[in-house]
Every structure is written in structure tokens, then in C-alpha cells.
Short mmCIF file of C-alpha atoms and ligand atoms in Angstrom, two decimals:
data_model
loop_
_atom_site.label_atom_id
_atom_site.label_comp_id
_atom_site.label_asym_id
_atom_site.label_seq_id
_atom_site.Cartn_x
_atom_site.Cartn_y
_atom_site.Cartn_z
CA UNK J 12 120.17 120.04 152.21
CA UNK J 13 118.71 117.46 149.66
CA UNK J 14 116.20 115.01 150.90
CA UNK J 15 117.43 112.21 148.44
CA UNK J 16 119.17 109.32 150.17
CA UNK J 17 123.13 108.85 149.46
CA UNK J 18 124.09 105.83 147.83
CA UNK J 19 123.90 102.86 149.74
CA UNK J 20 126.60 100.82 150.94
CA UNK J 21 126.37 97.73 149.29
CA UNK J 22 127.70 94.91 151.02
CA UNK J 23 128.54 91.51 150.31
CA UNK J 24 127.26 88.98 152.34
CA UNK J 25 127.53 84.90 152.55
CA UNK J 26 125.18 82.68 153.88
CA UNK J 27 127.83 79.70 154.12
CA UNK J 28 126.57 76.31 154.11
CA UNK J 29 127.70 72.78 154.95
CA UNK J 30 126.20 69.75 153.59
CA UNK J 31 123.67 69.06 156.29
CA UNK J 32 122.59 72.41 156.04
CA UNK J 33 124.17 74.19 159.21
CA UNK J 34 124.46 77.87 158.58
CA UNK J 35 127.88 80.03 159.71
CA UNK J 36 126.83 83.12 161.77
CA UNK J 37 129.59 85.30 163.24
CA UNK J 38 129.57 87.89 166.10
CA UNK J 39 130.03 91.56 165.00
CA UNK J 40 132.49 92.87 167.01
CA UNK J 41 131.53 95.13 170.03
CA UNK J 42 132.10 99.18 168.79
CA UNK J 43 131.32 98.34 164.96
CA UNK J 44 128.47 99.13 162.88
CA UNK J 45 125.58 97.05 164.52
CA UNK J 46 128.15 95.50 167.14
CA UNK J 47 127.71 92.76 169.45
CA UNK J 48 125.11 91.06 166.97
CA UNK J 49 125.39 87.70 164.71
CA UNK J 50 126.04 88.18 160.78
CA UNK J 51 126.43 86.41 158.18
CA UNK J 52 130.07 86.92 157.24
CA UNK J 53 131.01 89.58 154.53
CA UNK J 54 131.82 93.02 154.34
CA UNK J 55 131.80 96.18 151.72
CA UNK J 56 132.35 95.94 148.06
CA UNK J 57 134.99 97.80 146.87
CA UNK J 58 135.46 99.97 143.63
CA UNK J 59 135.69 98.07 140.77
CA UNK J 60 134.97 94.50 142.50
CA UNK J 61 131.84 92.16 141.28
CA UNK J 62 130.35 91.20 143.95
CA UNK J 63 131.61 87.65 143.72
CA UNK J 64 135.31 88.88 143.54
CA UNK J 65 134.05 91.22 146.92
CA UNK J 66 132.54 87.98 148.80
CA UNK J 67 135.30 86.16 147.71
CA UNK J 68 138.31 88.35 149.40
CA UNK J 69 136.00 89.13 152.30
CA UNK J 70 135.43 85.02 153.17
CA UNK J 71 139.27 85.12 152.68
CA UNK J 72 140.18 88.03 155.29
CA UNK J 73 137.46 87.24 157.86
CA UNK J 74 137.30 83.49 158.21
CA UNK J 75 140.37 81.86 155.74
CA UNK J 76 137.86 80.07 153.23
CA UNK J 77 137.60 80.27 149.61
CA UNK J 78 133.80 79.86 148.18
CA UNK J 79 133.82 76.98 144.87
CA UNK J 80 130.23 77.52 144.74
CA UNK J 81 127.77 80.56 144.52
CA UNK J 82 124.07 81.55 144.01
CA UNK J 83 122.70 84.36 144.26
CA UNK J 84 119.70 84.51 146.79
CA UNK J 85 118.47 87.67 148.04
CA UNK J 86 119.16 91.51 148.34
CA UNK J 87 117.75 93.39 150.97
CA UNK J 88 118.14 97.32 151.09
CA UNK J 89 117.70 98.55 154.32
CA UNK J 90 117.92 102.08 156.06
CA UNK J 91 119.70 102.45 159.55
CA UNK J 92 119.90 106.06 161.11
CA UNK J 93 123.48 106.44 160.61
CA UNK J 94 123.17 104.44 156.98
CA UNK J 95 122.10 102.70 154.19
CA UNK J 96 122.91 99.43 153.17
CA UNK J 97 121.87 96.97 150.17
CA UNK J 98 122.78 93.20 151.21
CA UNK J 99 123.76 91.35 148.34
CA UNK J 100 123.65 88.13 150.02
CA UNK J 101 125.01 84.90 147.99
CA UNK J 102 124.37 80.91 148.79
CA UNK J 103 127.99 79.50 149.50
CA UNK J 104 127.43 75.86 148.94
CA UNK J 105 131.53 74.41 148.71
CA UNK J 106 134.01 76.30 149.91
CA UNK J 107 138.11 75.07 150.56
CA UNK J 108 139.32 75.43 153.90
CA UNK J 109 138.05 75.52 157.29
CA UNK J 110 136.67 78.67 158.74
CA UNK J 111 138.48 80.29 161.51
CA UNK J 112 137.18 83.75 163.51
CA UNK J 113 140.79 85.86 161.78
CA UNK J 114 139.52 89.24 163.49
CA UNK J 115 139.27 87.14 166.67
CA UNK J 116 135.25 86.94 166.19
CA UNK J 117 132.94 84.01 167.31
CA UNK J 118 131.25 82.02 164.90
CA UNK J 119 128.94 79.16 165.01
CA UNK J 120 127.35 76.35 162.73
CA UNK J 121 123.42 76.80 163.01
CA UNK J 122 120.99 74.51 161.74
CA UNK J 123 118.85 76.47 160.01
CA UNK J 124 115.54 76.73 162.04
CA UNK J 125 117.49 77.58 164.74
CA UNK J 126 118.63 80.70 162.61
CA UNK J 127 115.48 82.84 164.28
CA UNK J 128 117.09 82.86 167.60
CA UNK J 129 119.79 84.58 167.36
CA UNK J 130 120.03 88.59 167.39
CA UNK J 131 120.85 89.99 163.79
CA UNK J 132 120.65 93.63 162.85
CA UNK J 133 117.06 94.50 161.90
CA UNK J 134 118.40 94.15 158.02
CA UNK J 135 118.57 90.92 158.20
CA UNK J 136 115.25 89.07 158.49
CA UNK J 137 114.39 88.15 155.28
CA UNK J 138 118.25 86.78 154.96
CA UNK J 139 117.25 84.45 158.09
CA UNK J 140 113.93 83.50 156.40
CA UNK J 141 115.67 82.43 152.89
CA UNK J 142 118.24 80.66 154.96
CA UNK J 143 115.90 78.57 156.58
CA UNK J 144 113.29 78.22 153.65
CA UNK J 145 114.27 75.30 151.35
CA UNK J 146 114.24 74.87 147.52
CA UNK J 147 110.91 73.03 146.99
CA UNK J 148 107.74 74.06 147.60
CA UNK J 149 105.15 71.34 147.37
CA UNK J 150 101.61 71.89 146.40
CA UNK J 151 98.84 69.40 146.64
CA UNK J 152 96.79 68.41 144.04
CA UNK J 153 92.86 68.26 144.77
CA UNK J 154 92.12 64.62 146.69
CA UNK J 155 91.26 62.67 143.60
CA UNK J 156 87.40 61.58 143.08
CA UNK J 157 86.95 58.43 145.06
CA UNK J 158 89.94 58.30 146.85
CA UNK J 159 89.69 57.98 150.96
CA UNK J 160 91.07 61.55 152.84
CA UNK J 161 93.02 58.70 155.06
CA UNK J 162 95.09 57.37 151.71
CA UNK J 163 95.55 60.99 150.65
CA UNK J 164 96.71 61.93 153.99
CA UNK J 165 99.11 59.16 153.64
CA UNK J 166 100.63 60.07 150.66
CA UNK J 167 101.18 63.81 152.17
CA UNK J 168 103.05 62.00 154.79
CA UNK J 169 105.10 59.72 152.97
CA UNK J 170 106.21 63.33 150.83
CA UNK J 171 106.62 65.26 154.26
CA UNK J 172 108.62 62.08 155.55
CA UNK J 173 110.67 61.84 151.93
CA UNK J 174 112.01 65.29 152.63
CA UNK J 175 108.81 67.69 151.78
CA UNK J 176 109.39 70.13 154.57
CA UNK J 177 107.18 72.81 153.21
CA UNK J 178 103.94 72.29 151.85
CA UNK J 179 101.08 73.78 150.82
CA UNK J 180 97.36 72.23 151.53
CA UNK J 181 95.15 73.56 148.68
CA UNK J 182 92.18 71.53 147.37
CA UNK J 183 89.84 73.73 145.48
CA UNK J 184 87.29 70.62 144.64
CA UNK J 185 87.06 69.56 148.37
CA UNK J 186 83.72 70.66 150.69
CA UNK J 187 83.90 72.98 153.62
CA UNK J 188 83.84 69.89 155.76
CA UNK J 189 86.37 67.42 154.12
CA UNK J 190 88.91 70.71 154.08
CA UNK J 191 88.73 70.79 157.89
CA UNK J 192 89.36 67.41 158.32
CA UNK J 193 91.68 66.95 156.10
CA UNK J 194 93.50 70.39 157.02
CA UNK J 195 93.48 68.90 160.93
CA UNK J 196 94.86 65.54 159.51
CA UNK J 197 97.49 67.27 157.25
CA UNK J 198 98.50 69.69 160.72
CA UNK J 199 98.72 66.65 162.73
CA UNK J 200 101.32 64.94 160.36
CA UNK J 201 103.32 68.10 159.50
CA UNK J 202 103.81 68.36 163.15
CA UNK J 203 105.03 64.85 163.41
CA UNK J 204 107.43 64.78 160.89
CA UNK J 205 108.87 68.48 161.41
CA UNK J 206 107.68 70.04 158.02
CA UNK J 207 105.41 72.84 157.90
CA UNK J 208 102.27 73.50 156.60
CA UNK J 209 100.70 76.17 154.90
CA UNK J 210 96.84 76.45 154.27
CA UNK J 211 95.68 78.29 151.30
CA UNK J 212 93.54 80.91 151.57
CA UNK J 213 92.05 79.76 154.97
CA UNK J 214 93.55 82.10 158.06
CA UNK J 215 90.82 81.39 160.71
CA UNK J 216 91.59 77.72 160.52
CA UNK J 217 95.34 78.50 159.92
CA UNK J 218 95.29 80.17 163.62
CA UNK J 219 93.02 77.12 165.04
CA UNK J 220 95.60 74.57 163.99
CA UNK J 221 98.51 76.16 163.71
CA UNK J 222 99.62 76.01 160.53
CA UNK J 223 101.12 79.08 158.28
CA UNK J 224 98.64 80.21 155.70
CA UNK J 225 99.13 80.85 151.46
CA UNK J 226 97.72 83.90 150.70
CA UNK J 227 95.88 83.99 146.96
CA UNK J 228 96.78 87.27 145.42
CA UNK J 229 93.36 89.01 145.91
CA UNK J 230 93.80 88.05 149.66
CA UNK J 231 96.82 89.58 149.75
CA UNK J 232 95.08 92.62 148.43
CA UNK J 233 91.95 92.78 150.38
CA UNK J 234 94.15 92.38 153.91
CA UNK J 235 96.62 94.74 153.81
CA UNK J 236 98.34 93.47 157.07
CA UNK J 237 100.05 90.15 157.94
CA UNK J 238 97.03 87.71 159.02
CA UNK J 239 99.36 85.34 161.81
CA UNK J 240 102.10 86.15 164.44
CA UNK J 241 105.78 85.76 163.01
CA UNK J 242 106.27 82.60 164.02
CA UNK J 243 103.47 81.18 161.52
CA UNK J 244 104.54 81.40 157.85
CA UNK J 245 102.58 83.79 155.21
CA UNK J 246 102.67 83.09 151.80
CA UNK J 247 101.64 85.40 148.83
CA UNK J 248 100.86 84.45 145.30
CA UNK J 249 101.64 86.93 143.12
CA UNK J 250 101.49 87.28 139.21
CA UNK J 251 103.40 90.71 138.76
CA UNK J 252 105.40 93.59 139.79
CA UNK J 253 102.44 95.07 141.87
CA UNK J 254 101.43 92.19 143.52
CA UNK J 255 105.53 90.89 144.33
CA UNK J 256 104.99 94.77 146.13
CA UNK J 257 102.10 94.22 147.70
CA UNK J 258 103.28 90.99 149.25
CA UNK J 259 106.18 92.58 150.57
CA UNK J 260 104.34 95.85 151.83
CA UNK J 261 102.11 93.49 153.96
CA UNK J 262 104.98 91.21 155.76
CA UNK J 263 104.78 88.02 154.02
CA UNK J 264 107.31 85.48 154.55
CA UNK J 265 108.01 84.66 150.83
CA UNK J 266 106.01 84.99 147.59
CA UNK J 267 105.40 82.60 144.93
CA UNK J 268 105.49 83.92 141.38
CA UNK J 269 103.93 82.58 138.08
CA UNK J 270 103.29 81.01 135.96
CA UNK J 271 107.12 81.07 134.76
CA UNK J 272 106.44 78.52 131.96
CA UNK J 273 103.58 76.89 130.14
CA UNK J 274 101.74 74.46 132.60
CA UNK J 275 99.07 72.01 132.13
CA UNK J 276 97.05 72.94 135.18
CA UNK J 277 96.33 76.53 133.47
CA UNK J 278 96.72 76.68 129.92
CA UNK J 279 95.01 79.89 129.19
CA UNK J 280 97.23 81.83 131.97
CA UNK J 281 100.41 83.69 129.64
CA UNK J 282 103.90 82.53 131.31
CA UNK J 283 105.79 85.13 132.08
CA UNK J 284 108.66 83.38 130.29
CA UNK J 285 112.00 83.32 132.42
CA UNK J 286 113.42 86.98 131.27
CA UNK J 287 110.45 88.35 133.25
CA UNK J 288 110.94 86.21 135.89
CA UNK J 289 114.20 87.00 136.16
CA UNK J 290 113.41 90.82 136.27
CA UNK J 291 110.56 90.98 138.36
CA UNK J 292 112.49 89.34 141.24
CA UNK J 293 115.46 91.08 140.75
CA UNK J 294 114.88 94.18 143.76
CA UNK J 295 112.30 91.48 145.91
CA UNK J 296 113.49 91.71 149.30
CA UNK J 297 111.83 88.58 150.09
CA UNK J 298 112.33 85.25 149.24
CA UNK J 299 110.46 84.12 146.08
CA UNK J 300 109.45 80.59 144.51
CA UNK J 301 108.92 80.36 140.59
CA UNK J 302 105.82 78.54 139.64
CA UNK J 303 104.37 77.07 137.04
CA UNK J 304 105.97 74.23 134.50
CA UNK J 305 108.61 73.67 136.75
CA UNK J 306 110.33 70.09 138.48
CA UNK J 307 113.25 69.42 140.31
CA UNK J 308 115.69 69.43 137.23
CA UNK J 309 114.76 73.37 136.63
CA UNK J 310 115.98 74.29 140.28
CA UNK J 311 119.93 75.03 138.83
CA UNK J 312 118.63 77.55 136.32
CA UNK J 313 115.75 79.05 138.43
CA UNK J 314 118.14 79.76 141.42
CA UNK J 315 120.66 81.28 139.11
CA UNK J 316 117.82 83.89 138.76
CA UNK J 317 117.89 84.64 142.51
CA UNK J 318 114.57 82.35 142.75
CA UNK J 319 114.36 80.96 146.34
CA UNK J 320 113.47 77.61 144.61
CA UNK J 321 110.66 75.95 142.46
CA UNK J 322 106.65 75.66 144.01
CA UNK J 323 104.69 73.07 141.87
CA UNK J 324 101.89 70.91 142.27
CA UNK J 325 102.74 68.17 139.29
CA UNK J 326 106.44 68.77 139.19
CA UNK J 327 106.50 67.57 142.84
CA UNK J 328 103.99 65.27 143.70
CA UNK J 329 104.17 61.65 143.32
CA UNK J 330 100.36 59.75 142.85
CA UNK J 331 102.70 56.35 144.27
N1 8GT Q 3 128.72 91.39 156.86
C1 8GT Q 3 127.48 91.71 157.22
N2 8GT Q 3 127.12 93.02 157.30
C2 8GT Q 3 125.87 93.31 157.68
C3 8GT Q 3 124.91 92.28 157.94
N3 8GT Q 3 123.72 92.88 158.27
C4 8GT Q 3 123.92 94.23 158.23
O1 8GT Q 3 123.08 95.09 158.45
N4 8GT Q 3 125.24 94.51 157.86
C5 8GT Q 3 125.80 95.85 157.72
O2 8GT Q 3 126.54 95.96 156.52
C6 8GT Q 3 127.61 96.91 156.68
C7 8GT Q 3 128.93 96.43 156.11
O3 8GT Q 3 129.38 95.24 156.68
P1 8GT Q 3 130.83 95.01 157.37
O4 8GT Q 3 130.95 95.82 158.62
O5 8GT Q 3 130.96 93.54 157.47
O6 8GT Q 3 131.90 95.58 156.34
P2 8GT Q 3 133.46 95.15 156.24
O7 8GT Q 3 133.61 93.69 156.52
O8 8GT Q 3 133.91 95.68 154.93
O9 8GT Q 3 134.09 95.87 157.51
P3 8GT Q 3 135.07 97.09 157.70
O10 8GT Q 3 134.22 98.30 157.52
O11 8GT Q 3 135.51 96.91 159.12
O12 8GT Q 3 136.15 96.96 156.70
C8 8GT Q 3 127.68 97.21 158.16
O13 8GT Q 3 127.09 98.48 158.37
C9 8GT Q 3 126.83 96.14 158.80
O14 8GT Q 3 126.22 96.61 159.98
C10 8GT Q 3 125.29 90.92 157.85
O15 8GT Q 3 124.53 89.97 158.07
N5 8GT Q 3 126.58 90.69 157.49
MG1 MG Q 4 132.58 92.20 157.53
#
């Protein structure tokens, strides 16, 4: 007998969305593969189908809709006992027609932090995570020199209320003692306005307040295992193929890779240009954010990569 694994199965998979951002999850049907679980609807590609053609006819036969608009967002290989499976798993942002359980199956619209709830096969976590992640990823600049922590703090909020649901505290210029504060402040307002919070580099005060943590790449490195419980976000920078597999072989959430393009905040770092990008990401089974010289207007192109969405610091932040 050979040791090598056979081909996996590779499936096509939908994560269907309606404008406010519910999610359609559908219940496998008792005496299938994985039965009695939630899925996101799909099912095998066949010879000679692209996977869009394969999502496409599968949306059809299980629930009566026809996708107008794809993305790609993530593919997750994964080995049961009885099989292997690669989840090609596409953003379906329009579709015609109104979904309908055709093979008699239940299906509900989730909002997406809700997602976590439910009872997927074990495949399907990082699926739930990019699901439930959004597009932006805002990072703070330092607190300008003279500027109160309160009128920073302020601005964070008026982002986080604007629609900033995940952001990132770093503020390399700030002492030990204004980072606390300001870290508690930032917590406190993140709570109240339902967006979370990740601290860079910081996990005892992450686990005091809280709040997820951003792992810097020689973090990620030097731990080796996930800092906080799965219901606090990790983060991992990462600048290359080895550290994209290091982030992944110690349970982080999502990555953030760069820079992807020339950016004022390090002009001596190389971009890795958006081939690379491209590439790197390709066989990520988590969710990753492209950094670096990047706004709103590059999310189209970035996400056509299989990028999760854009992280910046300039790109997002407004000094108003
Ligand atoms: N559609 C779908 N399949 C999933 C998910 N997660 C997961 O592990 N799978 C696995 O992917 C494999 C193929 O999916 P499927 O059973 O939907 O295939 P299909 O629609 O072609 O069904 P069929 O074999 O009855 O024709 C199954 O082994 C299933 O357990 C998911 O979220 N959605
Ligand atoms: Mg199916």
C-alpha cells in the first residue's frame, strides 16, 4: 500500500450573502458525509467544470439561485478519516432568485457573528472566520505629539462608530503607561460600539482587557502556540511564505501580509508587488489581509486575489 494521500475531493462551496450581511447555512442531511451538520451550500466539482461553472449548477440544484457575483475567498484542504477534501469556497454577493431547501434541507440567514454557533464539520473553521471577518482592517497611527489620549480615543470611536469593526491598537511612540490607558480606553469603546479590538504585540494586557491580540512576525515565531482562547482574535504579520506557515501552524485567526505596494510609512521595506501577493496566498488556509500602499479603492482587485481585504494605517484613517 502507498502512504501518499489520493486526490482530494475538491468541492465547491458558497458563502451566500445578502446585503446586510446575513450568511445562508444549510443542514447536511442526516446519513451523508458529515450529516446532521450546517454547510455552506455546494457540492463536488465535476470533470471538466471551473469551479465557478461547479458552484454555479450546485446553487442551482440545491437551493434554485443563480450567483451574478463571485470572489474568491478561501480554500481549505482538510483530511477526514474516510476523506479528503479541498474547499474552494467563493463570496456570492448577488444572486437571482430566492433560495429554497430543493433536497428538502433547512437553511437559515445568519448574521455573521452568529456564524460560530452553529455545528459545521471540523473543515470548516477558517470558512466561518472569513465569513465573519470584514474587508478593512484598520490600523492606528501613533497618537500624534501633543494631542490629548481623550481626542485620540475619540477619533477611534467615531471610526469604530463609522463602520471600523476591526481594529488594530498599535502605537510604537507611546510609553508603557499611556499604552495601558489608552489600550483600556480603546477596549472600553470597542465594546460599546460592537467592533473588536486587537492589541499589537501585547498578550498579557490582551487577556486583562479582553481584547484579541496582533501578533508581530517574530512573536509569532518565538510562541509557537496560540496566546488567547478561541473566542479572542489572533493576528499574525507575516512578510513571506514561511511566516504565512508559521501563522497558520500556530492557530491564528487571519494573517496580514506585506508590504504589497510601495508605502510611505516604510520606504526601505521591498513590496512584494501584487504577483507575489497573489501567489503566496494562493494555498493559505486562513484568511489574509494585504498591507501596505493600499485604500479602499484597491479592495476590488485585492479580493480578486483571494485577499480577505485591505489592513492599512493611512489608507484608512481619517486625522478629521
Ligand atoms: N457543500 C459543503 N460541503 C462540505 C462543507 N464542509 C465540508 O467538510 N464539506 C464536505 O465536502 C464534501 C462534498 O460536499 P457535498 O456532499 O455537498 O457534495 P455534493 O453536493 O456534490 O453531494 P452529492 O455527493 O450528494 O452529490 C462532503 O464530504 C462534505 O462533508 C461545506 O461547508 N459545504
Ligand atoms: Mg452539496
Amino acid at each position: 500500500m502507498s502512504g501518499a494521500d489520493p486526490e482530494p475531493i475538491h468541492v465547491a462551496v458558497g458563502v451566500i450573502r445578502q446585503p446586510d450581511g446575513r450568511v445562508l447555512i444549510a443542514r447536511r442531511a442526516e446519513g451523508s458525509h458529515q450529516g446532521g451538520r450546517w454547510e455552506y451550500p455546494g457540492g463536488k466539482v465535476e470533470a471538466g467544470e471551473t469551479i465557478r461553472d461547479a458552484l454555479t449548477r450546485e446553487l442551482h440544484e440545491e437551493l434554485g439561485i443563480r450567483p451574478l457575483e463571485l470572489r474568491p475567498l478561501i480554500r481549505v484542504p482538510w483530511r477526514y478519516a474516510d476523506k479528503s477534501v479541498l474547499l474552494d469556497t467563493w463570496e456570492v454577493r448577488r444572486f437571482a432568485g430566492t433560495p429554497s431547501g430543493r433536497e428538502g434541507q433547512p437553511l437559515r440567514w445568519v448574521p455573521p457573528p452568529e456564524l460560530a454557533r452553529y455545528r459545521f464539520p471540523a473543515a470548516n473553521g477558517p470558512i466561518t472566520t472569513a465569513a465573519a471577518l470584514p474587508e478593512t482592517y484598520l490600523i492606528t497611527p501613533d497618537v500624534p505629539g501633543g494631542e490629548r489620549h481623550s481626542a485620540f480615543v475619540e477619533r477611534l470611536r467615531r471610526h469604530m462608530a463609522g463602520g471600523a469593526e476591526l481594529v488594530q491598537l498599535r502605537l510604537p511612540g507611546a510609553s508603557a503607561t499611556a499604552w495601558r490607558r489608552i489600550a483600556a480606553d480603546a477596549a472600553q469603546v470597542a465594546r460599546e460600539q460592537g467592533a473588536r479590538l486587537l492589541l499589537n504585540g501585547d498578550v498579557a494586557l490582551a487577556r486583562e482587557l479582553g481584547t484579541g491580540v496582533h501578533l508581530p512576525a517574530a512573536m509569532v515565531r518565538a510562541l509557537g502556540e496560540r496566546p488567547l482562547a478561541a473566542s479572542s482574535l489572533v493576528g499574525a504579520s507575516c512578510h513571506d511564505a514561511r511566516e504565512l506557515d508559521q501563522a497558520v501552524a500556530l492557530g491564528a485567526d487571519f494573517a496580514v501580509l506585506g508590504p504589497v505596494r510601495p508605502t510611505a510609512s516604510h520606504p526601505d521595506a521591498t513590496p512584494l508587488g501584487d504577483a507575489q501577493f497573489q501567489a503566496l496566498i494562493a494555498d493559505v488556509p486562513i484568511p489574509v489581509y494585504a498591507l501596505g500602499g493600499l485604500g479602499p479603492e484597491d479592495l476590488p482587485q485585492l479580493q480578486g486575489y483571494r485577499a480577505q481585504g485591505i489592513a492599512a494605517i493611512r489608507g484608512l484613517w481619517r486625522e478629521a
